[in-house]
């Protein structure tokens, strides 16, 4: 019995086998326990001999079990230490932080600047009806501005003669939607995506504008000039700017003006507020009475100004980016180069 259990214990490979052996040998119904129960039936002489012997055997088996148990536990621990080690001196893999896309950053900057001047934000759909994108803005069906805008048209079903929807070519339709939704007086900006079929270094088929609209009972171009000056100063972070209002034409404003800022290009970098160059940054004007009426407001009572700024364009200028298309390439190296990602 002794040799049998000692060798079985020595061979046991894991704790479960060892536990089975314990039950078989010294458990309540184990072989050794059963033999100890026989002691009662023995003569005193026999018992005197067998008793101590069985006790010694039981103790020996118990110690062998305990020693083996410890050895097995040590082996498990050693195996874990061998396989689960961690080299805390290795450099960490790094988790680059995400950043806002430069266009989103400029979008938010522009929104914040106008919010400071009391403008709230309005948005409209990117797929727009012919009415909102054109007619309501005093661009009738035959008007050349429609062709000039390189409009993307959607398709109507065969036999449906209604004019097709368009991908809005500017944010000006949100002027009409804001007038309808809120009436006058009104002070909103409308940032958003716009679309034109055009593609070169300074044009992408999708780009971003922010529209501005202010209507009240005594708004003049002087107010427009102040608002735009404040905006340009805040956006380009300069104390002084000089704006030039150049007579222009938009169907939805009368009079209309394109606005240039005085600047210089020293060694390829733009300096706003000084120099002999002029840089066009936006279109603007006094809202045409027909447009105010199309928005459901009485143009004899209310008048005001509107402007439209290219977000991508002013982002290119501010950050000195020569090719607009790079904004939409999702190239991390490019984003890092300009400090837009880490
Ligand atoms: N909608 C014009 C454009 O996209 C910009 C503009 C807006 C001009 C508002 C005047 C007033 O070119």
Coordinates of C-alpha atoms and ligand atoms in Angstrom, one line a residue:
X1 CA 0.0 0.0 0.0
X2 CA 2.8 2.4 1.0
X3 CA 4.8 1.9 -2.2
X4 CA 1.7 2.0 -4.4
X5 CA 0.5 5.4 -3.0
X6 CA 3.9 7.0 -2.7
X7 CA 4.7 6.2 -6.4
X8 CA 1.2 7.3 -7.6
X9 CA 1.6 10.5 -5.7
X10 CA 5.0 11.1 -7.2
X11 CA 3.6 10.6 -10.7
X12 CA 0.6 12.9 -10.2
X13 CA 0.6 15.6 -12.8
X14 CA -2.0 18.0 -11.5
X15 CA -4.1 18.9 -8.5
X16 CA -7.2 17.0 -9.6
X17 CA -5.3 13.7 -9.8
X18 CA -3.7 14.3 -6.5
X19 CA -7.1 15.0 -4.9
X20 CA -8.4 11.7 -6.3
X21 CA -5.5 9.9 -4.7
X22 CA -6.1 11.5 -1.4
X23 CA -9.7 10.3 -1.4
X24 CA -8.7 6.8 -2.5
X25 CA -6.0 6.5 0.2
X26 CA -7.0 8.5 3.3
X27 CA -10.5 9.7 2.5
X28 CA -13.4 8.5 4.6
X29 CA -13.8 5.3 2.5
X30 CA -10.1 5.3 1.4
X31 CA -8.1 2.1 1.6
X32 CA -6.0 3.1 4.6
X33 CA -9.1 4.4 6.5
X34 CA -10.9 1.2 5.9
X35 CA -8.0 -0.8 7.2
X36 CA -7.9 1.4 10.3
X37 CA -11.6 0.6 10.9
X38 CA -10.6 -3.1 11.0
X39 CA -8.5 -2.4 14.1
X40 CA -11.6 -2.7 16.3
X41 CA -12.0 -6.3 15.3
X42 CA -8.4 -7.2 16.2
X43 CA -7.0 -8.6 19.4
X44 CA -5.2 -6.1 21.6
X45 CA -1.9 -7.6 20.6
X46 CA -2.6 -7.3 16.9
X47 CA -4.0 -3.8 17.4
X48 CA -0.8 -2.8 19.2
X49 CA 1.2 -3.8 16.3
X50 CA -1.1 -2.6 13.4
X51 CA -2.3 0.6 15.0
X52 CA 1.0 2.6 15.1
X53 CA 1.9 1.2 11.7
X54 CA -1.3 2.4 10.0
X55 CA -1.0 5.7 11.8
X56 CA 2.5 6.2 10.6
X57 CA 1.5 5.2 7.1
X58 CA -1.4 7.7 7.1
X59 CA 0.9 10.5 8.3
X60 CA 3.4 9.6 5.7
X61 CA 0.8 9.6 2.9
X62 CA -0.6 12.9 4.1
X63 CA 2.8 14.6 4.1
X64 CA 3.6 13.2 0.7
X65 CA 0.3 14.6 -0.6
X66 CA 1.0 18.0 1.0
X67 CA 4.5 18.1 -0.4
X68 CA 3.3 17.1 -3.9
X69 CA 0.5 19.7 -3.7
X70 CA 2.9 22.4 -3.0
X71 CA 5.3 21.3 -5.7
X72 CA 2.4 21.3 -8.2
X73 CA 1.3 24.8 -7.2
X74 CA 4.9 26.0 -7.5
X75 CA 5.0 24.5 -11.0
X76 CA 1.8 26.3 -12.0
X77 CA 3.1 29.6 -10.7
X78 CA 6.5 29.2 -12.4
X79 CA 4.7 28.5 -15.7
X80 CA 2.6 31.6 -15.3
X81 CA 5.7 33.7 -14.5
X82 CA 7.4 32.3 -17.5
X83 CA 4.5 32.9 -20.0
X84 CA 2.9 36.0 -18.6
X85 CA 5.8 38.3 -18.1
X86 CA 5.6 41.9 -19.1
X87 CA 8.6 44.0 -20.1
X88 CA 7.7 47.3 -18.5
X89 CA 10.8 48.9 -20.1
X90 CA 9.4 48.5 -23.6
X91 CA 8.3 51.8 -25.2
X92 CA 4.5 52.2 -25.3
X93 CA 2.7 51.8 -28.5
X94 CA 1.2 55.3 -28.4
X95 CA -2.4 56.3 -29.0
X96 CA -2.5 59.3 -31.3
X97 CA -5.3 61.7 -30.3
X98 CA -7.9 62.5 -32.9
X99 CA -8.3 66.1 -33.9
X100 CA -11.0 68.1 -35.7
X101 CA -10.5 68.4 -39.5
X102 CA -9.2 71.9 -40.4
X103 CA -12.4 72.7 -42.2
X104 CA -14.4 71.8 -39.0
X105 CA -12.0 73.9 -37.0
X106 CA -12.5 77.0 -39.2
X107 CA -16.3 76.3 -39.4
X108 CA -16.4 76.4 -35.6
X109 CA -14.2 79.5 -35.4
X110 CA -16.3 81.4 -37.9
X111 CA -19.5 80.4 -36.0
X112 CA -18.0 81.5 -32.7
X113 CA -17.0 84.9 -34.1
X114 CA -20.5 85.6 -35.5
X115 CA -22.1 84.2 -32.3
X116 CA -20.2 86.9 -30.4
X117 CA -22.0 89.5 -32.6
X118 CA -25.4 88.1 -31.8
X119 CA -25.9 85.8 -34.9
X120 CA -27.6 82.5 -34.3
X121 CA -27.0 79.4 -36.5
X122 CA -29.4 78.0 -39.0
X123 CA -29.0 75.0 -41.3
X124 CA -30.8 73.8 -44.4
X125 CA -30.9 70.7 -46.6
X126 CA -28.1 69.9 -49.0
X127 CA -30.5 68.6 -51.6
X128 CA -32.6 71.6 -52.3
X129 CA -35.5 72.4 -54.5
X130 CA -35.2 74.6 -57.6
X131 CA -37.3 77.2 -55.8
X132 CA -35.1 77.6 -52.7
X133 CA -31.8 77.4 -54.6
X134 CA -32.8 79.7 -57.5
X135 CA -36.3 81.2 -57.9
X136 CA -36.8 82.5 -54.4
X137 CA -33.4 84.1 -54.7
X138 CA -34.5 86.0 -57.8
X139 CA -32.7 83.7 -60.2
X140 CA -35.5 82.8 -62.7
X141 CA -35.3 79.8 -65.0
X142 CA -33.6 81.6 -67.9
X143 CA -31.1 83.4 -65.8
X144 CA -27.5 82.9 -66.8
X145 CA -26.5 82.5 -63.1
X146 CA -28.0 79.0 -63.3
X147 CA -25.5 77.9 -65.9
X148 CA -22.6 79.7 -64.3
X149 CA -23.1 77.8 -61.1
X150 CA -22.2 74.4 -62.6
X151 CA -25.2 72.9 -60.8
X152 CA -25.6 69.2 -60.1
X153 CA -29.2 68.2 -60.9
X154 CA -31.0 65.1 -59.5
X155 CA -33.2 63.0 -61.8
X156 CA -37.0 63.1 -62.0
X157 CA -38.9 59.9 -63.0
X158 CA -39.8 59.6 -66.6
X159 CA -42.9 61.8 -67.3
X160 CA -42.5 63.9 -64.1
X161 CA -42.2 67.4 -65.5
X162 CA -41.5 69.2 -62.3
X163 CA -38.1 70.9 -62.1
X164 CA -35.5 68.5 -60.6
X165 CA -34.0 69.1 -57.2
X166 CA -30.4 70.2 -57.1
X167 CA -27.4 69.8 -54.8
X168 CA -27.5 73.3 -53.4
X169 CA -24.9 75.5 -55.1
X170 CA -24.7 78.0 -52.2
X171 CA -26.0 78.5 -48.7
X172 CA -28.2 81.3 -49.8
X173 CA -31.4 79.1 -49.9
X174 CA -31.1 79.0 -46.1
X175 CA -31.8 82.8 -46.1
X176 CA -35.3 82.0 -47.4
X177 CA -35.8 79.1 -45.1
X178 CA -34.8 81.2 -42.1
X179 CA -37.1 84.0 -43.1
X180 CA -40.0 81.6 -43.4
X181 CA -39.2 79.9 -40.1
X182 CA -38.5 83.0 -37.9
X183 CA -39.9 86.1 -39.7
X184 CA -38.1 89.4 -39.1
X185 CA -36.1 90.8 -37.4
X186 CA -33.5 88.2 -38.1
X187 CA -29.8 87.7 -37.6
X188 CA -28.5 84.3 -38.6
X189 CA -25.5 82.6 -40.1
X190 CA -25.9 79.4 -42.1
X191 CA -22.7 77.3 -42.4
X192 CA -22.9 74.3 -44.6
X193 CA -21.8 72.1 -47.5
X194 CA -22.4 73.3 -51.1
X195 CA -21.8 71.7 -54.5
X196 CA -20.7 72.7 -57.9
X197 CA -19.3 70.7 -60.8
X198 CA -15.8 72.2 -60.7
X199 CA -12.4 70.7 -60.0
X200 CA -9.0 72.4 -59.9
X201 CA -6.5 73.7 -57.4
X202 CA -8.9 76.1 -55.9
X203 CA -12.2 74.3 -56.5
X204 CA -13.7 71.0 -55.3
X205 CA -17.1 69.7 -56.3
X206 CA -18.1 69.9 -52.6
X207 CA -17.0 72.8 -50.5
X208 CA -18.3 74.9 -47.6
X209 CA -19.8 78.3 -47.2
X210 CA -21.2 80.4 -44.4
X211 CA -24.1 82.6 -45.2
X212 CA -24.9 85.7 -43.2
X213 CA -28.3 87.4 -43.1
X214 CA -29.5 90.4 -41.0
X215 CA -32.9 91.9 -41.5
X216 CA -34.4 94.7 -39.4
X217 CA -36.2 98.1 -39.8
X218 CA -33.1 100.2 -40.2
X219 CA -30.2 98.2 -41.4
X220 CA -27.7 99.7 -43.9
X221 CA -24.5 98.8 -45.6
X222 CA -22.7 100.5 -42.8
X223 CA -23.8 97.7 -40.6
X224 CA -22.6 95.2 -43.1
X225 CA -19.2 96.9 -43.3
X226 CA -18.8 96.9 -39.5
X227 CA -19.8 93.2 -39.1
X228 CA -17.4 92.1 -41.8
X229 CA -14.6 94.2 -40.4
X230 CA -15.1 92.7 -37.0
X231 CA -15.2 89.2 -38.6
X232 CA -12.0 89.6 -40.6
X233 CA -10.1 91.1 -37.6
X234 CA -11.1 88.2 -35.4
X235 CA -10.6 85.5 -37.9
X236 CA -7.1 86.6 -39.1
X237 CA -6.2 87.8 -35.6
X238 CA -5.2 91.3 -36.6
X239 CA -5.9 94.6 -34.9
X240 CA -6.7 96.5 -38.1
X241 CA -8.0 95.7 -41.5
X242 CA -9.0 97.6 -44.6
X243 CA -11.9 96.4 -46.6
X244 CA -12.7 97.3 -50.2
X245 CA -16.3 97.0 -51.4
X246 CA -16.1 96.4 -55.1
X247 CA -19.4 96.8 -57.0
X248 CA -20.6 93.5 -58.3
X249 CA -23.7 91.7 -59.2
X250 CA -25.8 89.0 -57.5
X251 CA -29.4 88.5 -58.4
X252 CA -30.4 88.3 -54.7
X253 CA -28.7 91.5 -53.5
X254 CA -29.1 95.1 -54.7
X255 CA -26.6 96.8 -54.5
X256 CA -24.1 93.9 -54.5
X257 CA -20.5 94.1 -53.5
X258 CA -17.5 91.8 -53.5
X259 CA -15.3 92.4 -50.5
X260 CA -11.5 92.5 -50.7
X261 CA -9.1 92.9 -47.8
X262 CA -5.8 94.7 -48.0
X263 CA -2.9 92.4 -47.7
X264 CA 0.6 91.5 -48.7
X265 CA 2.2 88.3 -49.7
X266 CA 5.7 88.4 -48.1
X267 CA 7.6 85.4 -49.2
X268 CA 4.5 83.5 -49.9
X269 CA 2.8 84.1 -46.6
X270 CA -0.3 86.2 -46.3
X271 CA -0.2 89.3 -44.1
X272 CA -3.7 90.8 -43.6
X273 CA -4.1 94.5 -43.0
X274 CA -1.0 95.8 -44.7
X275 CA 0.6 95.9 -48.1
X276 CA -0.5 96.8 -51.6
X277 CA -2.5 93.7 -52.6
X278 CA -6.2 93.1 -52.4
X279 CA -7.7 89.7 -51.8
X280 CA -11.3 88.9 -52.5
X281 CA -12.8 87.0 -49.6
X282 CA -16.6 87.1 -50.0
X283 CA -19.7 88.3 -51.8
X284 CA -22.3 90.5 -50.2
X285 CA -25.0 93.1 -50.6
X286 CA -28.3 94.5 -49.5
X287 CA -31.0 91.8 -49.7
X288 CA -33.1 92.3 -52.8
X289 CA -36.7 93.2 -52.0
X290 CA -38.0 90.3 -54.1
X291 CA -36.0 87.9 -52.0
X292 CA -37.4 89.4 -48.7
X293 CA -40.9 89.0 -50.2
X294 CA -40.2 85.4 -51.3
X295 CA -39.3 84.7 -47.6
X296 CA -42.7 86.0 -46.6
X297 CA -41.6 89.3 -45.1
X298 CA -42.7 92.8 -46.2
X299 CA -39.7 94.5 -47.9
X300 CA -41.3 97.9 -47.4
X301 CA -40.9 97.4 -43.6
X302 CA -37.7 95.3 -43.4
X303 CA -34.4 95.5 -45.2
X304 CA -31.0 94.2 -44.5
X305 CA -27.7 92.7 -45.7
X306 CA -26.5 89.2 -46.7
X307 CA -23.1 87.8 -47.4
X308 CA -21.5 84.5 -48.3
X309 CA -18.0 83.4 -47.4
X310 CA -16.1 80.4 -48.6
X311 CA -15.0 78.5 -45.5
X312 CA -12.5 76.5 -47.4
X313 CA -11.2 79.6 -49.1
X314 CA -10.5 81.5 -45.9
X315 CA -9.0 78.3 -44.3
X316 CA -6.6 78.1 -47.2
X317 CA -5.7 81.7 -46.8
X318 CA -5.3 81.6 -43.0
X319 CA -3.1 78.4 -43.0
X320 CA -1.3 79.1 -46.3
X321 CA -2.5 76.0 -48.1
X322 CA -2.0 76.1 -51.8
X323 CA -4.2 73.3 -53.0
X324 CA -7.8 73.0 -51.8
X325 CA -8.1 69.4 -52.8
X326 CA -5.6 68.4 -50.1
X327 CA -8.3 69.2 -47.5
X328 CA -10.3 66.2 -48.7
X329 CA -7.5 63.6 -49.3
X330 CA -7.5 62.4 -45.6
X331 CA -3.7 62.2 -45.7
X332 CA -2.5 62.1 -42.1
X333 CA 1.0 63.2 -43.2
X334 CA -0.6 66.3 -44.7
X335 CA -2.7 67.0 -41.7
X336 CA 0.3 66.7 -39.4
X337 CA 2.4 68.9 -41.7
X338 CA 0.0 71.7 -41.2
X339 CA -0.3 71.0 -37.5
X340 CA -3.9 69.8 -37.8
X341 CA -3.2 66.3 -36.3
X342 CA -0.6 65.0 -33.8
Ligands
LIG1 N1 -24.4 83.0 -52.8 C1 -23.3 83.7 -53.3 C2 -22.3 82.7 -53.9 O1 -22.3 81.6 -53.7 C3 -22.6 84.5 -52.2 C4 -23.5 85.6 -51.7 C5 -24.2 85.4 -50.6 C6 -23.5 86.9 -52.3 C7 -25.0 86.4 -50.1 C8 -24.2 87.9 -51.8 C9 -25.0 87.7 -50.7 O2 -21.4 83.1 -54.7

